[in-house]
Coordinates of C-alpha atoms in Angstrom, one line a residue:
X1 CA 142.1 -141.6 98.3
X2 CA 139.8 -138.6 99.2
X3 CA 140.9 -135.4 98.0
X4 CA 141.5 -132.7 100.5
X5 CA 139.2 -129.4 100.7
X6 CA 141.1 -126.2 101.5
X7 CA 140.1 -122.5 102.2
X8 CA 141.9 -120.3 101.1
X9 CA 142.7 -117.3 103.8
X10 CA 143.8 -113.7 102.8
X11 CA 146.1 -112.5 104.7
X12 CA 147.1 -108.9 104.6
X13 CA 149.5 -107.0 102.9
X14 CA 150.3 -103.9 101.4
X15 CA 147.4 -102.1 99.4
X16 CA 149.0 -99.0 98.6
X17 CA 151.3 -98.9 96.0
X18 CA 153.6 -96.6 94.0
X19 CA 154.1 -95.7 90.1
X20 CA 156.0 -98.5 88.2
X21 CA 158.5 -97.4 86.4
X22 CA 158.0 -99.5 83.4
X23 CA 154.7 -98.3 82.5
X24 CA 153.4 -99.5 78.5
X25 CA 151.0 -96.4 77.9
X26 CA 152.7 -93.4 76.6
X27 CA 151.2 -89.9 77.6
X28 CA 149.3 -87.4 75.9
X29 CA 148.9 -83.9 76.9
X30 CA 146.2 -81.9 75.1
X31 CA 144.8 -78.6 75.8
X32 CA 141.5 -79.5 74.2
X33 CA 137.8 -78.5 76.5
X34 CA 137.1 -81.9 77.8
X35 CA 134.4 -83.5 76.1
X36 CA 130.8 -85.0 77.8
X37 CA 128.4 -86.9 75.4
X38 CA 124.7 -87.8 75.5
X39 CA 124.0 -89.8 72.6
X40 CA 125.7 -93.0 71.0
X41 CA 127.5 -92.6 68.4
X42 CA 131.6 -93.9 68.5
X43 CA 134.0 -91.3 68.4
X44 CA 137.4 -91.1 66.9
X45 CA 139.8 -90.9 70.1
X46 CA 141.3 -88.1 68.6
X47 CA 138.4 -86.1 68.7
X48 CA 138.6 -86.4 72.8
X49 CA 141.9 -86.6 73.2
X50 CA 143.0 -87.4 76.8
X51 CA 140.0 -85.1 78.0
X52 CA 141.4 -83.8 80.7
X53 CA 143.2 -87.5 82.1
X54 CA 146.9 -88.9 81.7
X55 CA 146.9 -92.7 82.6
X56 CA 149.2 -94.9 82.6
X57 CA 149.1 -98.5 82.1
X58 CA 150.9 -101.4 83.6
X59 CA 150.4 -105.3 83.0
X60 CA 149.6 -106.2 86.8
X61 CA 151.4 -109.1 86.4
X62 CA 149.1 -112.6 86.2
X63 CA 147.5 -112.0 82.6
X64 CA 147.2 -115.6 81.1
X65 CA 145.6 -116.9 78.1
X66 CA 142.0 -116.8 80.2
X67 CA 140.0 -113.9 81.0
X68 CA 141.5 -112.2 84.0
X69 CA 139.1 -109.0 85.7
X70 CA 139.5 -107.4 88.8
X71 CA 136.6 -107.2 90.8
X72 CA 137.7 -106.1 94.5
X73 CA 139.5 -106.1 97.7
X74 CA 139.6 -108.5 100.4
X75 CA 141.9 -108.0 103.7
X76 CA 144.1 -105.6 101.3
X77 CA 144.1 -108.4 98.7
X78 CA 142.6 -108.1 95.1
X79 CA 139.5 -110.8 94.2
X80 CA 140.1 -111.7 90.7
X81 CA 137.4 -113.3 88.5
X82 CA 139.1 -115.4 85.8
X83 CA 138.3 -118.2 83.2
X84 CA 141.4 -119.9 84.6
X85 CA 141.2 -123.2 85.6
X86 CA 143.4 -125.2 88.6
X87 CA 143.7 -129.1 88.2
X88 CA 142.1 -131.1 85.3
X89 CA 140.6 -130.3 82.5
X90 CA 137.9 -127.4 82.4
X91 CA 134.3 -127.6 81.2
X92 CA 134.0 -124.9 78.6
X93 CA 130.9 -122.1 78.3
X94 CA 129.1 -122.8 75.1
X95 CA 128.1 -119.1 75.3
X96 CA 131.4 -117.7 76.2
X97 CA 133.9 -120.2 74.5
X98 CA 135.6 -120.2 77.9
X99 CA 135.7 -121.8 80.6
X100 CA 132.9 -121.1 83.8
X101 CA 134.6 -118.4 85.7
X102 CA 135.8 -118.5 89.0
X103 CA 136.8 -116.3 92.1
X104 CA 141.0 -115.7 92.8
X105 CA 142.8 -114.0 95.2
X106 CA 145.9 -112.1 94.8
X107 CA 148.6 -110.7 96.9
X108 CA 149.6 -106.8 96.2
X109 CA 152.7 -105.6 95.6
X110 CA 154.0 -102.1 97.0
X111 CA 154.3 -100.9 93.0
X112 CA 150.8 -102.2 92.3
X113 CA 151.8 -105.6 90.6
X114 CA 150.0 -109.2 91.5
X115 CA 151.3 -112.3 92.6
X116 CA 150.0 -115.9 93.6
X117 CA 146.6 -116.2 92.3
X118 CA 144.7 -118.7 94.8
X119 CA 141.2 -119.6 94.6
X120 CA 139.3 -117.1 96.6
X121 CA 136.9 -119.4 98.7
X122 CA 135.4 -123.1 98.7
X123 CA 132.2 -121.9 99.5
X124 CA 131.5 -118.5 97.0
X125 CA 133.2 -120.9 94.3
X126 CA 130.9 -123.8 92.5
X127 CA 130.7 -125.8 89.6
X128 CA 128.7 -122.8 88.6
X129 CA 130.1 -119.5 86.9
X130 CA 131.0 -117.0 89.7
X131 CA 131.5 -113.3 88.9
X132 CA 131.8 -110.0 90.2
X133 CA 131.6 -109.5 94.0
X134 CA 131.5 -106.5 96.9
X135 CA 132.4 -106.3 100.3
X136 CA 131.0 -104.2 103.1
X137 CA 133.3 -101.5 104.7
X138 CA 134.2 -103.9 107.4
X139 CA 134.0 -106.8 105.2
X140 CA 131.8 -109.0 106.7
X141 CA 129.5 -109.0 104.3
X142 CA 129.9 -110.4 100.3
X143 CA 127.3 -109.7 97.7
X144 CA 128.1 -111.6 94.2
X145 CA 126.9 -112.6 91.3
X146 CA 126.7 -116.3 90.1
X147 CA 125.2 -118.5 86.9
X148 CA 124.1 -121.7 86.7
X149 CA 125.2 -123.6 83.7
X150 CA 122.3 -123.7 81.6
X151 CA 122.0 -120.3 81.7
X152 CA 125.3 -118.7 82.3
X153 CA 124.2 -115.5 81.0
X154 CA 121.7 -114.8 83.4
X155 CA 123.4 -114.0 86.7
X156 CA 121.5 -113.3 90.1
X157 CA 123.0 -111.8 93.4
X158 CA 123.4 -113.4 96.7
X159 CA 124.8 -112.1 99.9
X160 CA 126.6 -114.2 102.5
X161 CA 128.7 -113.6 106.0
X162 CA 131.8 -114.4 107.2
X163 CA 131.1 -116.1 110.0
X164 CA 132.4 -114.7 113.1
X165 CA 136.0 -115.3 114.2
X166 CA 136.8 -117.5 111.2
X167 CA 139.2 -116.9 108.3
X168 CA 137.1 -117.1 105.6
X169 CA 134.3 -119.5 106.0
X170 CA 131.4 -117.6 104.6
X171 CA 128.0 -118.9 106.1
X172 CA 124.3 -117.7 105.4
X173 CA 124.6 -117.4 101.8
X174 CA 121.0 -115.6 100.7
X175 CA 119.8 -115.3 97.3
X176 CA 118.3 -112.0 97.3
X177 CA 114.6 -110.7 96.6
X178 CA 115.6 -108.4 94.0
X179 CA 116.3 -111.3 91.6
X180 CA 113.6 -111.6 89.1
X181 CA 112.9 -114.6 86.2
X182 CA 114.6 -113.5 82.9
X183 CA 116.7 -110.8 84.9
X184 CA 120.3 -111.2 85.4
X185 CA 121.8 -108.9 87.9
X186 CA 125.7 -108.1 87.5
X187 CA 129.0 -106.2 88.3
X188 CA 128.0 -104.9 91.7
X189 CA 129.0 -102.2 94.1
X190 CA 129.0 -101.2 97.4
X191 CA 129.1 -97.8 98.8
X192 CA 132.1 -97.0 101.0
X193 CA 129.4 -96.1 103.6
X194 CA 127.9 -99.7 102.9
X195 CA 124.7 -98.0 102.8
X196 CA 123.9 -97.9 98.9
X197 CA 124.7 -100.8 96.1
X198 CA 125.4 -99.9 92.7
X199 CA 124.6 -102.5 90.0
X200 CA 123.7 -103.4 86.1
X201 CA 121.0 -105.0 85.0
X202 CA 118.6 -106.1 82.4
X203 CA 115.5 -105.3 84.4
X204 CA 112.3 -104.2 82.9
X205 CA 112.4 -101.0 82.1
X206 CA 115.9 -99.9 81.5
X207 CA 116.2 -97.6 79.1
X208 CA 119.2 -99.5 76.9
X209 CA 119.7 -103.3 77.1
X210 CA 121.7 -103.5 80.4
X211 CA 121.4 -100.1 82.9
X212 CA 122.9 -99.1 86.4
X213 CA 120.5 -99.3 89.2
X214 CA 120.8 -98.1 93.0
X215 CA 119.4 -99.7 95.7
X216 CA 119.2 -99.2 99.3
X217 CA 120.9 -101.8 101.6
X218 CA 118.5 -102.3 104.5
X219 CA 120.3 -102.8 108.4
X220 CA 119.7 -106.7 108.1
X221 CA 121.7 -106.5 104.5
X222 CA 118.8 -106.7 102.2
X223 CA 118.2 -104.2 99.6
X224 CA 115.2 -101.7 99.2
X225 CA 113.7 -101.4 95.5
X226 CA 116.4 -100.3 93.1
X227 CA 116.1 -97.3 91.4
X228 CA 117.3 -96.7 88.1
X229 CA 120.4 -94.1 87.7
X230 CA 118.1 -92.0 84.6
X231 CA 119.2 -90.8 81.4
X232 CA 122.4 -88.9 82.6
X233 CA 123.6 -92.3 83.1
X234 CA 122.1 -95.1 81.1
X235 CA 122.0 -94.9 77.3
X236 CA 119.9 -97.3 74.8
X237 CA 123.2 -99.2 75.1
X238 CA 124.8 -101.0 77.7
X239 CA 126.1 -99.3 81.0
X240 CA 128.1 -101.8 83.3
X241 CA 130.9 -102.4 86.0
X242 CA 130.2 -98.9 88.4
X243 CA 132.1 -98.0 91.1
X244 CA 133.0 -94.8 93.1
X245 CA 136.1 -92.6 94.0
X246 CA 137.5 -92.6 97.5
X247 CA 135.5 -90.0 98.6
X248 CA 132.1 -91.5 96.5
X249 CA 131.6 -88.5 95.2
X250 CA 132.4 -89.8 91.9
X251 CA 130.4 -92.9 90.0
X252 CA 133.0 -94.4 87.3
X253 CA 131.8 -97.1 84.9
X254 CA 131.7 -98.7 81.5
X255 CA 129.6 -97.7 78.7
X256 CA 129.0 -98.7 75.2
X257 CA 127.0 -95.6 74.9
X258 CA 127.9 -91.7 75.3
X259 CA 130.0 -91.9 71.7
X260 CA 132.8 -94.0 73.2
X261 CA 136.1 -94.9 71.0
X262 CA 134.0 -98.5 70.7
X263 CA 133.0 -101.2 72.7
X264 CA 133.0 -100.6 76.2
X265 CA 134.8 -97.1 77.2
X266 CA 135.0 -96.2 80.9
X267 CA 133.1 -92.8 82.1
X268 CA 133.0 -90.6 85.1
X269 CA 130.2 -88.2 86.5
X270 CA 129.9 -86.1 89.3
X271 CA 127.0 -87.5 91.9
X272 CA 125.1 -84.8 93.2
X273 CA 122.3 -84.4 96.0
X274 CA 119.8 -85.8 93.6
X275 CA 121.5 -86.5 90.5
X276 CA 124.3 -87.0 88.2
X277 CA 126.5 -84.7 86.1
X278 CA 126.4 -85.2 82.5
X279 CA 129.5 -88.1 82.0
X280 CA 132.9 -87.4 81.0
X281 CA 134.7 -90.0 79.0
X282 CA 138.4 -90.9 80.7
X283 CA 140.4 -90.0 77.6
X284 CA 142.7 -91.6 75.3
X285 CA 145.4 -93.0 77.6
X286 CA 142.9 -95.0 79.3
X287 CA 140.2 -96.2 76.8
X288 CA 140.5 -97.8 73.4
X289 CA 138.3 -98.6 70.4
X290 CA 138.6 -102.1 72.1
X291 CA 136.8 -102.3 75.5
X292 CA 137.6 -100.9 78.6
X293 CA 135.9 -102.0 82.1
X294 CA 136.1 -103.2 86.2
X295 CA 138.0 -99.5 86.9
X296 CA 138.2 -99.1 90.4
X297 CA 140.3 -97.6 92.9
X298 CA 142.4 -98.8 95.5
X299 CA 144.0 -94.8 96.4
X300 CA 142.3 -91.6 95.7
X301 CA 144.7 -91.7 91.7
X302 CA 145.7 -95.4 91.9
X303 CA 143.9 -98.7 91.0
X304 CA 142.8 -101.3 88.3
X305 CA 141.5 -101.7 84.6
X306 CA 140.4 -104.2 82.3
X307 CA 140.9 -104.5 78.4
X308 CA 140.6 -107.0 75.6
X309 CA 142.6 -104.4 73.4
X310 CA 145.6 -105.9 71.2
X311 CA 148.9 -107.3 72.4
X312 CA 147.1 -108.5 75.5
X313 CA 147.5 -112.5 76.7
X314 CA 143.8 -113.6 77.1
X315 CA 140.9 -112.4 76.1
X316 CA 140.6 -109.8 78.9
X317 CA 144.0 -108.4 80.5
X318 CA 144.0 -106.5 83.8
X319 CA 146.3 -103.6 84.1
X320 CA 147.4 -101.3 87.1
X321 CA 146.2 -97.9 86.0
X322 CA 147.6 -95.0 87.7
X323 CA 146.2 -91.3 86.8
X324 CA 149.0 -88.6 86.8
X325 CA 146.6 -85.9 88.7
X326 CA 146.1 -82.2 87.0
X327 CA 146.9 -79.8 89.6
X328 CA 144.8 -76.9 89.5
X329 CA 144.3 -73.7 91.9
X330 CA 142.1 -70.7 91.8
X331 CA 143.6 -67.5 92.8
X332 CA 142.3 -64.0 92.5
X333 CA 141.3 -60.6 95.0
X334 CA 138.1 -59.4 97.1
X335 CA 137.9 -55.9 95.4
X336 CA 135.2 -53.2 96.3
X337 CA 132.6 -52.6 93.2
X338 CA 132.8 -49.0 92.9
X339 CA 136.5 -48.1 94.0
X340 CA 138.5 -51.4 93.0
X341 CA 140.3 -51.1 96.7
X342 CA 141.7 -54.6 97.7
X343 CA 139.8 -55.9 101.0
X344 CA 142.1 -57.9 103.0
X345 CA 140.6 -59.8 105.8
X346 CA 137.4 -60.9 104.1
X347 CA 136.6 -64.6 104.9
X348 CA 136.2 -66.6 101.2
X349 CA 134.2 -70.1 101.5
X350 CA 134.9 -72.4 98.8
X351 CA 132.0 -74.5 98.4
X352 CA 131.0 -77.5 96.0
X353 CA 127.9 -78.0 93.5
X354 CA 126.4 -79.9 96.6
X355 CA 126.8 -76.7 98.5
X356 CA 129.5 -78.5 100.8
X357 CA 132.5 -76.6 102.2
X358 CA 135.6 -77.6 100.2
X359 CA 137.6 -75.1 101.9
X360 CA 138.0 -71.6 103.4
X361 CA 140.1 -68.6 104.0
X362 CA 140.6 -64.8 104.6
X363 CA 142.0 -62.6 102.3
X364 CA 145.6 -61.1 103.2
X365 CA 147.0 -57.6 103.3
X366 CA 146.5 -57.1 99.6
X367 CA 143.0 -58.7 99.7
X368 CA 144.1 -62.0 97.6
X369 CA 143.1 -65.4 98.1
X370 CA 144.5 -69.0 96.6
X371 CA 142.6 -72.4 96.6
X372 CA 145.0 -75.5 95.7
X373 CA 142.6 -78.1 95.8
X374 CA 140.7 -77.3 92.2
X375 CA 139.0 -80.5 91.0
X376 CA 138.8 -80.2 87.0
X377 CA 135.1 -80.0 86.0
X378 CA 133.6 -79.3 88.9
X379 CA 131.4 -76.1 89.7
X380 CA 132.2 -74.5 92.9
X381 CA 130.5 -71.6 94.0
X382 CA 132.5 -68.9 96.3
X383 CA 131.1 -67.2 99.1
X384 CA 132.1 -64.1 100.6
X385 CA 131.8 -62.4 104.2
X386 CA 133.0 -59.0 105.4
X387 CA 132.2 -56.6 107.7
X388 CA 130.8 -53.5 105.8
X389 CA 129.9 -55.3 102.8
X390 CA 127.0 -57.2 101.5
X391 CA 127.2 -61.4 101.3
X392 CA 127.8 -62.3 98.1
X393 CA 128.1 -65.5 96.1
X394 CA 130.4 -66.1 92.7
X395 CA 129.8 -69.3 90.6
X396 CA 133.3 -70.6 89.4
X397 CA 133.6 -73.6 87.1
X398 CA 137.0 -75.2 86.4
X399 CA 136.8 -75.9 82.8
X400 CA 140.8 -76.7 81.9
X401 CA 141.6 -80.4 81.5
X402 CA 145.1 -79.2 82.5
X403 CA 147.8 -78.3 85.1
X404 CA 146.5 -74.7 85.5
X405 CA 145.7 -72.2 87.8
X406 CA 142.5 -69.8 87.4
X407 CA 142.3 -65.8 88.1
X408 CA 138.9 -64.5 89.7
X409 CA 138.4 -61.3 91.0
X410 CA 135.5 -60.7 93.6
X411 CA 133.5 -57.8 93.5
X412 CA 131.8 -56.7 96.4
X413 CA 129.3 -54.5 97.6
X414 CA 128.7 -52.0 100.6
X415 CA 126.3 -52.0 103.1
X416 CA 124.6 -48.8 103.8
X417 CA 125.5 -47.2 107.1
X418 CA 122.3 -47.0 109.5
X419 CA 121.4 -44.0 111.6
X420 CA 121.0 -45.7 115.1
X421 CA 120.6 -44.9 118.8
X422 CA 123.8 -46.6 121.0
X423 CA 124.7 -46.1 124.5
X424 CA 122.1 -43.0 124.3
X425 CA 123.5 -41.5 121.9
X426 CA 122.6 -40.9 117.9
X427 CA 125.5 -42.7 116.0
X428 CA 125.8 -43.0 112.1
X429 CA 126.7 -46.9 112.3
X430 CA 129.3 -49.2 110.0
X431 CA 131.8 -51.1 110.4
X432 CA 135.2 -50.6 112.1
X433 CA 137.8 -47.7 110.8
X434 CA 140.7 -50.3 110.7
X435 CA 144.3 -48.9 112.2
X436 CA 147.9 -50.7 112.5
X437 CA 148.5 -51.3 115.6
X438 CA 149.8 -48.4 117.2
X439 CA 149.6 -46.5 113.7
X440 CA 147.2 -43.3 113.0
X441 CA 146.9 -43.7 109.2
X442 CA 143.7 -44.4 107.7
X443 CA 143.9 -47.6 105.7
X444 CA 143.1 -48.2 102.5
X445 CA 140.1 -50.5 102.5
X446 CA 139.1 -48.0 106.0
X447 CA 138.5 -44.9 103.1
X448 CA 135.1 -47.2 101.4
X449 CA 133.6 -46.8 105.5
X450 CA 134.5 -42.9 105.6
X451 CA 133.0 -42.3 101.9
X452 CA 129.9 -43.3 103.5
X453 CA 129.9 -40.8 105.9
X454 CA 130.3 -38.3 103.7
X455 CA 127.4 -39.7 101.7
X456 CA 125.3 -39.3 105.2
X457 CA 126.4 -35.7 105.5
X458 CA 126.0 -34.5 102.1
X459 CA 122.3 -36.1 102.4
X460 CA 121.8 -34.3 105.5
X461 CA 123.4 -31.1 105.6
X462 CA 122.1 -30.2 108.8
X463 CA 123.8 -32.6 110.6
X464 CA 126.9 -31.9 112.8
X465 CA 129.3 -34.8 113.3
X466 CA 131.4 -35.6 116.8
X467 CA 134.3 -38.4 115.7
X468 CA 135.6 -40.3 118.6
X469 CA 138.5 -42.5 118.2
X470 CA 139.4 -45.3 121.0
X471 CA 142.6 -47.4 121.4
X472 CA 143.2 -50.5 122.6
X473 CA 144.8 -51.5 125.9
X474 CA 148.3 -52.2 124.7
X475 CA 150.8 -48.7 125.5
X476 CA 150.6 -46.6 128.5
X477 CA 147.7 -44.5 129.0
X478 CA 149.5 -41.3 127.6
X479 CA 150.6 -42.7 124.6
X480 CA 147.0 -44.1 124.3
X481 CA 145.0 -40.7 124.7
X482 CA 147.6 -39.0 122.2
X483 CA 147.1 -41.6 119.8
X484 CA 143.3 -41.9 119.9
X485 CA 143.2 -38.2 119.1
X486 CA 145.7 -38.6 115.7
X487 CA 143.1 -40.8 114.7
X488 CA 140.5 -38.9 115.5
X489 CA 141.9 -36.3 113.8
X490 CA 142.8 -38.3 110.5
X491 CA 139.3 -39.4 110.2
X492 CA 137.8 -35.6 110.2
X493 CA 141.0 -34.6 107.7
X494 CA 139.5 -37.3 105.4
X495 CA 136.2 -35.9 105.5
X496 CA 137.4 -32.3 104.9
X497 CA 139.7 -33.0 102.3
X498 CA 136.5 -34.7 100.3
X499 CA 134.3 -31.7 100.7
X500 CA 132.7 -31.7 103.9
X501 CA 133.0 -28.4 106.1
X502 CA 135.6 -28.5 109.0
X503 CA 132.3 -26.6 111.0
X504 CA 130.7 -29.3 111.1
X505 CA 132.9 -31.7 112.8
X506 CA 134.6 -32.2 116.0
X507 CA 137.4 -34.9 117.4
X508 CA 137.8 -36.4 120.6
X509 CA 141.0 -39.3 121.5
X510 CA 139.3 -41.3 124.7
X511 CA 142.6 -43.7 124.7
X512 CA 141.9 -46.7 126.4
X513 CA 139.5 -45.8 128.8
X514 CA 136.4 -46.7 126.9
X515 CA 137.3 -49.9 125.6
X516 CA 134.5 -52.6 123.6
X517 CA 135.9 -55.4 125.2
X518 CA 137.3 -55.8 129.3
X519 CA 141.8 -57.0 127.7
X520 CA 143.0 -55.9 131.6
X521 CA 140.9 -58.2 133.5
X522 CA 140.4 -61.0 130.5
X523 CA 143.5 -61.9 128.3
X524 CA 142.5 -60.9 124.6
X525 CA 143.0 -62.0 121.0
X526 CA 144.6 -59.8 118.0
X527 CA 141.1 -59.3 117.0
X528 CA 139.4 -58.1 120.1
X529 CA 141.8 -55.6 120.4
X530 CA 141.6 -54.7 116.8
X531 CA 138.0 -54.0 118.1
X532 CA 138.9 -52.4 120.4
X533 CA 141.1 -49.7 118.0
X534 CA 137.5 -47.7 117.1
X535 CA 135.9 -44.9 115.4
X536 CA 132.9 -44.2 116.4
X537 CA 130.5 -41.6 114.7
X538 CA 128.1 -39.6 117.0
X539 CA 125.2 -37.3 115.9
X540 CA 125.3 -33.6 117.6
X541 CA 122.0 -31.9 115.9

């Protein structure tokens, strides 16, 4: 009787899931400076601590006596790569002690737990030893690793497709042209974007015994020459297993290097434009003096880990791993250099070590500002815009490994008022003398504009001064003109109060007759009529 050949589909179900509540690793709060290592020497875990990380650990739920490692997602299903064997007897690796691996897929659970291991595909799995494997974003595309027999240390990668309108019958399988004799190419990953690969490899030239590479994946699939990841990332030990956050603008993976606990520990670093942050070891509720590998993500704090560490059922154990995020937050003022005034309404620009806007805002009333979305680690830089003041830029780095929020203070510096010819007429120009709406009082942050007039004058004492004061539209016409001259004339009591004759200045109110910007005719905004609410500064000799 023939036996029967079956694929095995996987059908959806429900990636995202929620924090177990009978997680096995306790937490550990320190409020030790995370720690980031170049060389390779093992580390005590105390001396790291939790570094700035609080993991905790869950047995997913399939652990056996064999090898069990995660190694991706498939229609919202986890691929598994395991020494488990269905049926008969299994032929056992002479360099392993375990059986030839092979692929498994796994239905998800809504609290992160797996359930009914099935073999994966008919086709990806052989009599040879299959192992890790990566999907494009629409997952049409596989690249994996596989070893023959006689060499089952030495893997290469392939790439197949799933053949159109099928349910799971990968055709084209290519061994790619990367592959060299004496090379074995492992633990791959693909870029969210599908446009870059990530794998180790034993290649000539790495700097340890295995190292991460980077290669471009061409529009036919193919990959472009790989480039090696450089001594930020690759010790003169083994680096393996990389993969990226959500947003892939973070490269996790295992190391033996970078003073682990021991073994393999798992690391993150920051990818920038054209290189990578100095690693940052994920603490001591995630790795052990045992090792630690396969971390990758199925939500932005949420995915899977591997671990031969103690206690375990086979020789590697996969675990749900679920971060319990630091919330941090910068918070601080814009504040004039010289007089300390607050400066509401000044437009802050959060901005990464890339130079890519994280976030922005304006200042309020009491010129203050507050970013919730602080990454730990990371160098921002902020940058500030306001009228009357000079662009500026403040480098911030959020170095707490913490719940936290940081204090910074801005500091910012005037422009110089320019002496320039308008409407044909000689002006001292600056920004706008800021009023409440229908309110004569000269504001606060309006006082660092007038000091500059004064600095003008006292330069020039020949000059006499003609202050003309505007409204906007909003009021009838008489309470306009009477309000434009209260303002007029609260500009020119500031100046004589701070030294400057009343003989050489004059004050006109014009109302709303002389308005910046047409509010009857056009419907306006707060701030166009704010603009429209004026001092203006006109040169008489």
């Amino acid at each position: 009787m023939k036996t029967k050949v079956f694929v095995i589909i996987c059908l959806i179900s429900n990636l995202i899931f929620s924090q177990g509540s009978n997680l096995i690793a306790g937490n550990i709060n320190t409020s030790k400076p995370a720690l980031t290592y170049t060389n390779n020497t093992s580390v005590s875990p105390i001396d790291i601590g939790a570094n700035g990380f609080d993991f905790e650990l869950l047995d997913a739920g399939v652990n056996t006596k064999f090898s069990e490692i995660g190694t991706g997602f498939f229609r919202n299903k986890l691929i598994l790569v395991s020494t488990k064997k269905l049926g008969g007897l299994a032929k056992i690796d002479v360099n392993t002690n375990e059986a030839y691996k092979e692929l498994f897929c796994l239905d998800i659970s809504k609290n992160g737990t797996l359930s009914r291991p099935l073999l994966f595909s008919r086709i990806l799995n052989t009599n040879d030893n299959e192992d890790q494997l990566t999907f494009s974003p629409d997952q049409k595309t596989v690249y994996f690793t596989r070893s023959n027999r006689k060499n089952s240390l030495e893997y290469k990668l392939y790439k197949a497709n799933l053949e159109e309108g099928s349910h799971g019958n990968w055709v084209n399988v290519e061994l790619l042209s990367i592959n060299k004799n004496n090379v074995s190419i492992e633990t791959p990953f693909l870029s969210r974007s599908g446009d870059k690969l990530y794998f180790s490899s034993n290649m000539p030239g790495s700097i340890g015994g295995y190292d991460i590479y980077v290669a471009n994946v061409k529009a036919d699939g193919t990959l472009d020459t790989p480039k090696n990841l450089g001594h930020s990332i690759n010790t003169t030990s083994d680096e393996k297993y990389p993969s990226l956050s959500m947003d892939g603008k973070h490269l996790y993976f295992s190391s033996k290097g970078h003073q682990s606990f021991g073994g393999y520990d798992l690391f993150v670093s920051r990818i920038l434009s054209d290189s990578y942050k100095a690693p940052r070891n994920l603490g001591n509720t995630i790795n052990t003096s045992y090792d630690e590998i396969a971390y990758f993500l199925a939500t932005k704090t949420k995915g899977y880990v591997s671990s031969n560490k103690p206690n375990g059922k086979g020789s590697f154990d996969i675990y749900t791993a679920v971060n319990d995020e630091i919330v941090q937050s910068l918070e601080g003022k814009a504040i004039d250099l010289v007089t300390k005034i607050k400066l509401p309404n000044t437009l802050i620009i959060l901005k990464d070590e890339d130079n890519n806007e994280v976030a922005r805002q304006m200042t309020n009333a009491s010129g203050a500002f507050n970013f919730d979305n602080i990454v730990p680690f990371e160098l921002y830089t902020l940058h500030t815009e306001k009228d009357g003041f000079k662009d500026a830029a403040f480098e911030f780095l959020a170095n707490r490994n913490f719940d936290t929020t940081y204090n910074k203070d801005l500091e910012l510096n005037t422009t110089e008022p320019v002496i320039a010819e308008v409407d044909d007429e000689l002006r001292i120009v600056l920004e706008n003398i800021y009023f409440d709406f229908a309110k004569y009082s000269i504001k606060e942050e309006s006082t660092i504009s007038l000091n500059k007039i004064i600095k003008v004058l006292n330069d020039n004492p020949d000059i006499t001064l003609a202050i003309n004061a505007h409204t906007d539209i909003r009021g009838n016409d008489a309470y306009n003109l009477k309000l434009s001259k209260q303002r007029a004339e609260s500009a020119v009591n500031y100046l004589i109060k701070n030294g400057i004759a009343k003989s050489r200045l004059s004050s006109k109110g014009y109302g709303e007759t002389k308005p910046l910007i047409d509010c009857k005719t056009n419907s306006c905004t707060d701030e166009e009529h704010q603009s429209n609410r004026r001092i203006e500064f006109v040169i008489l000799d």
